[in-house]
Amino acid sequence: MIGALWRGASGMRTQQLAVDSLANDLANVNTTGYKRGRVEFADLVYRPVQEIGMPVNQPLDVAATPAPGTGVKVAAATRDFTQGSLVHTGDPLSLAIQGEGFFAVYGPGGELFLTRDGNFHRDSEGYLVNAGGYYLDVPFALPEGAEKVTITGDGTVTATVEGETWVLGEIYLYNVPNPAGLEAAGNNLFRETDASGLAAAGRPGTAGLGTIRSGYLEAANVDLAASLTGMLLARRAYELNSRSVRIADEMWDLANNLRR
């Protein structure tokens, strides 16, 4: 009976983590470029039951030996990188990726981060930075007095300076072999890991990379209806697991209070 306690407790723990993930998705429903989480479950090891002395003739087939499971665990907590809807802003420095790929930004210590949040603006020196002050990976700055900044789908950046059109440079996108293996670093940023592989730069629209949409931002890909339904299912599963724990505890109490 004590095994039922542990099995029910493992179910309660995993459903709690599932609710935590769904709650985080709902909290970030308006976060630009946010990707919803996905919790995956796996059953634990199975332990064959060997009765001592009964039956006398043990079955020859190993598969016939009873082997109850020992519960459930969280096998992985990944992210779903499906495309979010594009929201029009009208600001040419608001960038969204239509398709695969990430923008690359550099933090204060020079560390490279990947992001789908293209909410950029120019700083005091003309460099493109995100809301956290991280620099977009481009080898140029917008010159003083630059007007009519245009960013095409292939990443080419042009601006009008004193009536002349200047080609300032290009914005490259990055991709990794396994985006699900990226580590979430907060502030809409992701960090490379051994599971994700190294990021490789490429021109937008080539090598499987998406294109850049200027004047748009990518909304979170959270499905409100699916998230709320998932929370109700997780709550119901948590309740059933807690009931199994309660029943096992009552049976254990009966066994402990037997009278001869």
mmCIF file of C-alpha atoms in Angstrom:
data_model
loop_
_atom_site.group_PDB
_atom_site.id
_atom_site.type_symbol
_atom_site.label_atom_id
_atom_site.label_comp_id
_atom_site.label_asym_id
_atom_site.label_seq_id
_atom_site.Cartn_x
_atom_site.Cartn_y
_atom_site.Cartn_z
ATOM 1 C CA MET A 1 0.000 0.000 0.000
ATOM 2 C CA ILE A 2 2.884 2.381 0.648
ATOM 3 C CA GLY A 3 3.674 2.165 -3.083
ATOM 4 C CA ALA A 4 0.332 3.724 -3.920
ATOM 5 C CA LEU A 5 1.263 6.739 -1.799
ATOM 6 C CA TRP A 6 4.420 7.356 -3.801
ATOM 7 C CA ARG A 7 2.685 6.739 -7.133
ATOM 8 C CA GLY A 8 -0.104 9.166 -6.326
ATOM 9 C CA ALA A 9 2.390 11.743 -5.033
ATOM 10 C CA SER A 10 4.387 11.529 -8.283
ATOM 11 C CA GLY A 11 1.196 12.172 -10.242
ATOM 12 C CA MET A 12 0.369 15.201 -8.099
ATOM 13 C CA ARG A 13 3.876 16.584 -8.568
ATOM 14 C CA THR A 14 3.845 16.270 -12.362
ATOM 15 C CA GLN A 15 0.375 17.809 -12.671
ATOM 16 C CA GLN A 16 1.519 20.695 -10.494
ATOM 17 C CA LEU A 17 4.403 21.351 -12.903
ATOM 18 C CA ALA A 18 1.983 21.146 -15.838
ATOM 19 C CA VAL A 19 -0.231 23.800 -14.229
ATOM 20 C CA ASP A 20 2.833 25.967 -13.527
ATOM 21 C CA SER A 21 3.806 25.813 -17.210
ATOM 22 C CA LEU A 22 0.285 26.657 -18.389
ATOM 23 C CA ALA A 23 0.031 29.512 -15.889
ATOM 24 C CA ASN A 24 3.301 30.930 -17.222
ATOM 25 C CA ASP A 25 1.897 30.749 -20.764
ATOM 26 C CA LEU A 26 -1.223 32.664 -19.738
ATOM 27 C CA ALA A 27 0.879 35.252 -17.894
ATOM 28 C CA ASN A 28 2.881 35.879 -21.096
ATOM 29 C CA VAL A 29 -0.040 35.975 -23.509
ATOM 30 C CA ASN A 30 0.854 39.586 -24.435
ATOM 31 C CA THR A 31 4.644 39.131 -24.409
ATOM 32 C CA THR A 32 6.196 39.835 -27.802
ATOM 33 C CA GLY A 33 7.796 36.773 -29.380
ATOM 34 C CA TYR A 34 6.915 34.489 -26.456
ATOM 35 C CA LYS A 35 6.789 30.747 -27.191
ATOM 36 C CA ARG A 36 4.488 28.540 -25.152
ATOM 37 C CA GLY A 37 5.898 25.769 -23.000
ATOM 38 C CA ARG A 38 5.216 22.080 -23.352
ATOM 39 C CA VAL A 39 5.602 19.567 -20.511
ATOM 40 C CA GLU A 40 6.150 15.930 -21.482
ATOM 41 C CA PHE A 41 5.563 13.009 -19.144
ATOM 42 C CA ALA A 42 7.118 9.537 -18.928
ATOM 43 C CA ASP A 43 6.296 6.507 -16.787
ATOM 44 C CA LEU A 44 8.816 5.358 -14.184
ATOM 45 C CA VAL A 45 10.539 1.992 -13.833
ATOM 46 C CA TYR A 46 8.459 -1.179 -13.481
ATOM 47 C CA ARG A 47 9.278 -3.542 -10.606
ATOM 48 C CA PRO A 48 8.458 -7.252 -11.008
ATOM 49 C CA VAL A 49 6.517 -8.709 -8.084
ATOM 50 C CA GLN A 50 8.069 -11.955 -6.797
ATOM 51 C CA GLU A 51 5.868 -13.777 -4.306
ATOM 52 C CA ILE A 52 7.949 -15.879 -1.899
ATOM 53 C CA GLY A 53 6.764 -19.489 -1.922
ATOM 54 C CA MET A 54 3.570 -18.865 -3.929
ATOM 55 C CA PRO A 55 2.874 -20.108 -6.433
ATOM 56 C CA VAL A 56 5.133 -23.159 -6.198
ATOM 57 C CA ASN A 57 5.684 -23.287 -9.944
ATOM 58 C CA GLN A 58 6.899 -19.913 -11.134
ATOM 59 C CA PRO A 59 5.960 -19.041 -14.744
ATOM 60 C CA LEU A 60 8.761 -19.512 -17.242
ATOM 61 C CA ASP A 61 7.726 -16.481 -19.244
ATOM 62 C CA VAL A 62 9.312 -13.399 -17.691
ATOM 63 C CA ALA A 63 6.647 -11.205 -19.267
ATOM 64 C CA ALA A 64 3.995 -13.073 -17.266
ATOM 65 C CA THR A 65 5.493 -11.845 -13.980
ATOM 66 C CA PRO A 66 3.390 -8.992 -12.554
ATOM 67 C CA ALA A 67 5.292 -5.709 -12.833
ATOM 68 C CA PRO A 68 3.346 -2.689 -11.584
ATOM 69 C CA GLY A 69 4.654 0.757 -12.425
ATOM 70 C CA THR A 70 6.116 3.137 -9.877
ATOM 71 C CA GLY A 71 4.576 6.400 -11.030
ATOM 72 C CA VAL A 72 5.225 9.211 -13.473
ATOM 73 C CA LYS A 73 7.856 11.888 -14.001
ATOM 74 C CA VAL A 74 8.389 14.978 -16.133
ATOM 75 C CA ALA A 75 10.528 13.784 -19.033
ATOM 76 C CA ALA A 76 11.103 17.192 -20.620
ATOM 77 C CA ALA A 77 9.946 20.801 -20.524
ATOM 78 C CA THR A 78 10.384 22.238 -24.007
ATOM 79 C CA ARG A 79 9.026 25.160 -25.998
ATOM 80 C CA ASP A 80 6.784 25.222 -29.025
ATOM 81 C CA PHE A 81 8.383 27.468 -31.647
ATOM 82 C CA THR A 82 5.425 27.620 -34.014
ATOM 83 C CA GLN A 83 4.766 30.968 -35.653
ATOM 84 C CA GLY A 84 2.813 33.575 -33.700
ATOM 85 C CA SER A 85 0.491 36.051 -35.361
ATOM 86 C CA LEU A 86 1.948 39.330 -36.659
ATOM 87 C CA VAL A 87 0.747 42.612 -35.181
ATOM 88 C CA HIS A 88 1.102 45.810 -37.224
ATOM 89 C CA THR A 89 2.849 48.699 -35.454
ATOM 90 C CA GLY A 90 3.805 51.053 -38.281
ATOM 91 C CA ASP A 91 7.278 51.590 -36.796
ATOM 92 C CA PRO A 92 9.931 50.547 -39.355
ATOM 93 C CA LEU A 93 12.245 49.435 -36.510
ATOM 94 C CA SER A 94 9.624 46.968 -35.262
ATOM 95 C CA LEU A 95 10.670 43.692 -36.872
ATOM 96 C CA ALA A 96 9.010 40.301 -37.063
ATOM 97 C CA ILE A 97 10.264 37.053 -38.566
ATOM 98 C CA GLN A 98 7.904 35.353 -40.993
ATOM 99 C CA GLY A 99 9.114 31.772 -40.784
ATOM 100 C CA GLU A 100 12.135 30.180 -39.125
ATOM 101 C CA GLY A 101 15.027 31.962 -37.468
ATOM 102 C CA PHE A 102 16.030 34.294 -34.652
ATOM 103 C CA PHE A 103 17.476 37.740 -34.230
ATOM 104 C CA ALA A 104 20.881 37.806 -32.531
ATOM 105 C CA VAL A 105 21.586 40.354 -29.790
ATOM 106 C CA TYR A 106 24.589 40.923 -27.570
ATOM 107 C CA GLY A 107 24.339 41.502 -23.835
ATOM 108 C CA PRO A 108 26.483 43.844 -21.722
ATOM 109 C CA GLY A 109 29.136 41.133 -21.313
ATOM 110 C CA GLY A 110 29.266 40.360 -25.023
ATOM 111 C CA GLU A 111 27.289 37.119 -24.712
ATOM 112 C CA LEU A 112 25.225 36.161 -27.760
ATOM 113 C CA PHE A 113 21.485 35.647 -27.257
ATOM 114 C CA LEU A 114 18.764 34.644 -29.694
ATOM 115 C CA THR A 115 15.298 36.155 -29.693
ATOM 116 C CA ARG A 116 12.078 36.368 -31.673
ATOM 117 C CA ASP A 117 11.292 39.746 -30.096
ATOM 118 C CA GLY A 118 11.992 42.342 -32.761
ATOM 119 C CA ASN A 119 10.930 45.415 -30.800
ATOM 120 C CA PHE A 120 14.039 47.491 -31.602
ATOM 121 C CA HIS A 121 14.797 51.187 -31.393
ATOM 122 C CA ARG A 122 17.855 53.363 -31.852
ATOM 123 C CA ASP A 123 19.966 54.418 -28.878
ATOM 124 C CA SER A 124 21.747 57.745 -28.405
ATOM 125 C CA GLU A 125 24.521 56.669 -30.781
ATOM 126 C CA GLY A 126 22.221 55.319 -33.496
ATOM 127 C CA TYR A 127 22.690 51.601 -32.767
ATOM 128 C CA LEU A 128 19.682 49.311 -32.787
ATOM 129 C CA VAL A 129 18.869 47.917 -29.340
ATOM 130 C CA ASN A 130 15.957 46.029 -27.818
ATOM 131 C CA ALA A 131 13.930 47.024 -24.761
ATOM 132 C CA GLY A 132 16.637 45.648 -22.455
ATOM 133 C CA GLY A 133 19.424 47.627 -24.154
ATOM 134 C CA TYR A 134 20.903 44.571 -25.910
ATOM 135 C CA TYR A 135 22.539 45.402 -29.241
ATOM 136 C CA LEU A 136 21.235 43.878 -32.449
ATOM 137 C CA ASP A 137 23.968 41.998 -34.315
ATOM 138 C CA VAL A 138 24.534 44.461 -37.172
ATOM 139 C CA PRO A 139 27.817 46.192 -38.175
ATOM 140 C CA PHE A 140 26.331 49.661 -38.573
ATOM 141 C CA ALA A 141 24.488 52.450 -36.796
ATOM 142 C CA LEU A 142 21.795 54.742 -38.114
ATOM 143 C CA PRO A 143 23.469 58.050 -39.018
ATOM 144 C CA GLU A 144 22.323 61.239 -37.368
ATOM 145 C CA GLY A 145 19.442 62.756 -39.275
ATOM 146 C CA ALA A 146 18.506 59.485 -40.970
ATOM 147 C CA GLU A 147 14.923 59.501 -42.226
ATOM 148 C CA LYS A 148 12.629 57.024 -43.945
ATOM 149 C CA VAL A 149 14.428 53.974 -42.625
ATOM 150 C CA THR A 150 13.440 50.954 -44.726
ATOM 151 C CA ILE A 151 14.144 47.302 -43.936
ATOM 152 C CA THR A 152 13.300 44.838 -46.692
ATOM 153 C CA GLY A 153 12.370 41.196 -46.366
ATOM 154 C CA ASP A 154 15.937 40.045 -47.084
ATOM 155 C CA GLY A 155 17.316 42.253 -44.303
ATOM 156 C CA THR A 156 18.667 45.153 -46.385
ATOM 157 C CA VAL A 157 18.569 48.415 -44.418
ATOM 158 C CA THR A 158 18.351 51.754 -46.239
ATOM 159 C CA ALA A 159 17.774 55.294 -44.997
ATOM 160 C CA THR A 160 17.381 58.758 -46.449
ATOM 161 C CA VAL A 161 20.073 61.185 -45.282
ATOM 162 C CA GLU A 162 19.908 64.794 -46.486
ATOM 163 C CA GLY A 163 17.788 63.737 -49.450
ATOM 164 C CA GLU A 164 20.073 60.868 -50.509
ATOM 165 C CA THR A 165 19.308 57.169 -50.075
ATOM 166 C CA TRP A 166 22.029 55.242 -48.284
ATOM 167 C CA VAL A 167 22.363 51.477 -48.055
ATOM 168 C CA LEU A 168 23.492 50.988 -44.458
ATOM 169 C CA GLY A 169 23.903 47.224 -44.349
ATOM 170 C CA GLU A 170 22.049 43.971 -43.779
ATOM 171 C CA ILE A 171 20.361 42.222 -40.879
ATOM 172 C CA TYR A 172 21.087 38.500 -40.702
ATOM 173 C CA LEU A 173 18.981 35.864 -39.023
ATOM 174 C CA TYR A 174 20.262 32.927 -37.033
ATOM 175 C CA ASN A 175 19.053 29.367 -36.749
ATOM 176 C CA VAL A 176 19.995 26.335 -34.654
ATOM 177 C CA PRO A 177 19.656 22.623 -35.488
ATOM 178 C CA ASN A 178 17.288 22.006 -32.552
ATOM 179 C CA PRO A 179 15.397 25.122 -31.357
ATOM 180 C CA ALA A 180 13.607 23.074 -28.666
ATOM 181 C CA GLY A 181 16.985 22.632 -26.962
ATOM 182 C CA LEU A 182 17.523 26.364 -26.409
ATOM 183 C CA GLU A 183 17.683 27.603 -22.831
ATOM 184 C CA ALA A 184 15.266 30.369 -21.903
ATOM 185 C CA ALA A 185 17.276 33.201 -20.332
ATOM 186 C CA GLY A 186 14.417 35.605 -19.548
ATOM 187 C CA ASN A 187 13.738 38.984 -21.169
ATOM 188 C CA ASN A 188 12.503 37.161 -24.306
ATOM 189 C CA LEU A 189 16.018 35.786 -24.862
ATOM 190 C CA PHE A 190 17.349 32.287 -25.522
ATOM 191 C CA ARG A 191 20.816 30.875 -24.985
ATOM 192 C CA GLU A 192 22.604 28.169 -26.996
ATOM 193 C CA THR A 193 23.105 24.774 -25.364
ATOM 194 C CA ASP A 194 24.660 21.474 -26.356
ATOM 195 C CA ALA A 195 21.151 20.191 -27.056
ATOM 196 C CA SER A 196 20.293 23.066 -29.410
ATOM 197 C CA GLY A 197 23.565 23.123 -31.321
ATOM 198 C CA LEU A 198 25.483 26.176 -32.453
ATOM 199 C CA ALA A 199 23.671 29.089 -34.078
ATOM 200 C CA ALA A 200 24.473 29.758 -37.725
ATOM 201 C CA ALA A 201 23.868 33.091 -39.458
ATOM 202 C CA GLY A 202 22.247 33.428 -42.851
ATOM 203 C CA ARG A 203 20.534 35.912 -45.082
ATOM 204 C CA PRO A 204 16.765 36.087 -44.545
ATOM 205 C CA GLY A 205 14.868 34.063 -47.125
ATOM 206 C CA THR A 206 17.721 31.610 -47.736
ATOM 207 C CA ALA A 207 18.800 28.267 -46.253
ATOM 208 C CA GLY A 208 15.424 27.662 -44.635
ATOM 209 C CA LEU A 209 15.347 31.017 -42.846
ATOM 210 C CA GLY A 210 12.256 33.186 -42.837
ATOM 211 C CA THR A 211 11.926 36.749 -44.047
ATOM 212 C CA ILE A 212 11.834 39.997 -42.061
ATOM 213 C CA ARG A 213 8.621 42.005 -41.843
ATOM 214 C CA SER A 214 9.288 45.641 -41.009
ATOM 215 C CA GLY A 215 6.552 47.473 -39.120
ATOM 216 C CA TYR A 216 5.290 44.300 -37.416
ATOM 217 C CA LEU A 217 5.862 42.413 -34.163
ATOM 218 C CA GLU A 218 5.274 38.725 -33.544
ATOM 219 C CA ALA A 219 2.692 38.065 -30.846
ATOM 220 C CA ALA A 220 2.906 35.181 -28.374
ATOM 221 C CA ASN A 221 1.792 31.847 -29.810
ATOM 222 C CA VAL A 222 -0.269 31.025 -26.708
ATOM 223 C CA ASP A 223 -3.650 29.435 -27.457
ATOM 224 C CA LEU A 224 -5.913 30.713 -24.678
ATOM 225 C CA ALA A 225 -8.613 28.080 -25.174
ATOM 226 C CA ALA A 226 -6.117 25.203 -25.240
ATOM 227 C CA SER A 227 -4.267 26.543 -22.184
ATOM 228 C CA LEU A 228 -7.430 26.910 -20.130
ATOM 229 C CA THR A 229 -8.599 23.436 -21.168
ATOM 230 C CA GLY A 230 -5.196 22.028 -20.238
ATOM 231 C CA MET A 231 -5.402 23.637 -16.796
ATOM 232 C CA LEU A 232 -8.812 22.074 -16.169
ATOM 233 C CA LEU A 233 -7.528 18.642 -17.209
ATOM 234 C CA ALA A 234 -4.428 19.002 -15.026
ATOM 235 C CA ARG A 235 -6.584 20.072 -12.077
ATOM 236 C CA ARG A 236 -8.820 17.050 -12.542
ATOM 237 C CA ALA A 237 -5.814 14.710 -12.790
ATOM 238 C CA TYR A 238 -4.311 16.292 -9.657
ATOM 239 C CA GLU A 239 -7.581 15.729 -7.814
ATOM 240 C CA LEU A 240 -7.736 12.052 -8.842
ATOM 241 C CA ASN A 241 -4.130 11.464 -7.805
ATOM 242 C CA SER A 242 -4.755 13.108 -4.442
ATOM 243 C CA ARG A 243 -7.742 10.792 -3.982
ATOM 244 C CA SER A 244 -5.573 7.745 -4.640
ATOM 245 C CA VAL A 245 -3.137 9.019 -1.992
ATOM 246 C CA ARG A 246 -6.019 9.470 0.446
ATOM 247 C CA ILE A 247 -7.368 5.967 -0.193
ATOM 248 C CA ALA A 248 -3.905 4.412 0.206
ATOM 249 C CA ASP A 249 -3.447 6.319 3.470
ATOM 250 C CA GLU A 250 -6.772 5.026 4.778
ATOM 251 C CA MET A 251 -5.835 1.434 3.862
ATOM 252 C CA TRP A 252 -2.475 1.875 5.575
ATOM 253 C CA ASP A 253 -4.249 3.196 8.657
ATOM 254 C CA LEU A 254 -6.508 0.130 8.722
ATOM 255 C CA ALA A 255 -3.502 -2.179 8.487
ATOM 256 C CA ASN A 256 -1.713 -0.375 11.307
ATOM 257 C CA ASN A 257 -4.722 -0.622 13.612
ATOM 258 C CA LEU A 258 -5.564 -4.280 13.192
ATOM 259 C CA ARG A 259 -6.437 -6.045 16.426
ATOM 260 C CA ARG A 260 -5.559 -9.671 17.075
#
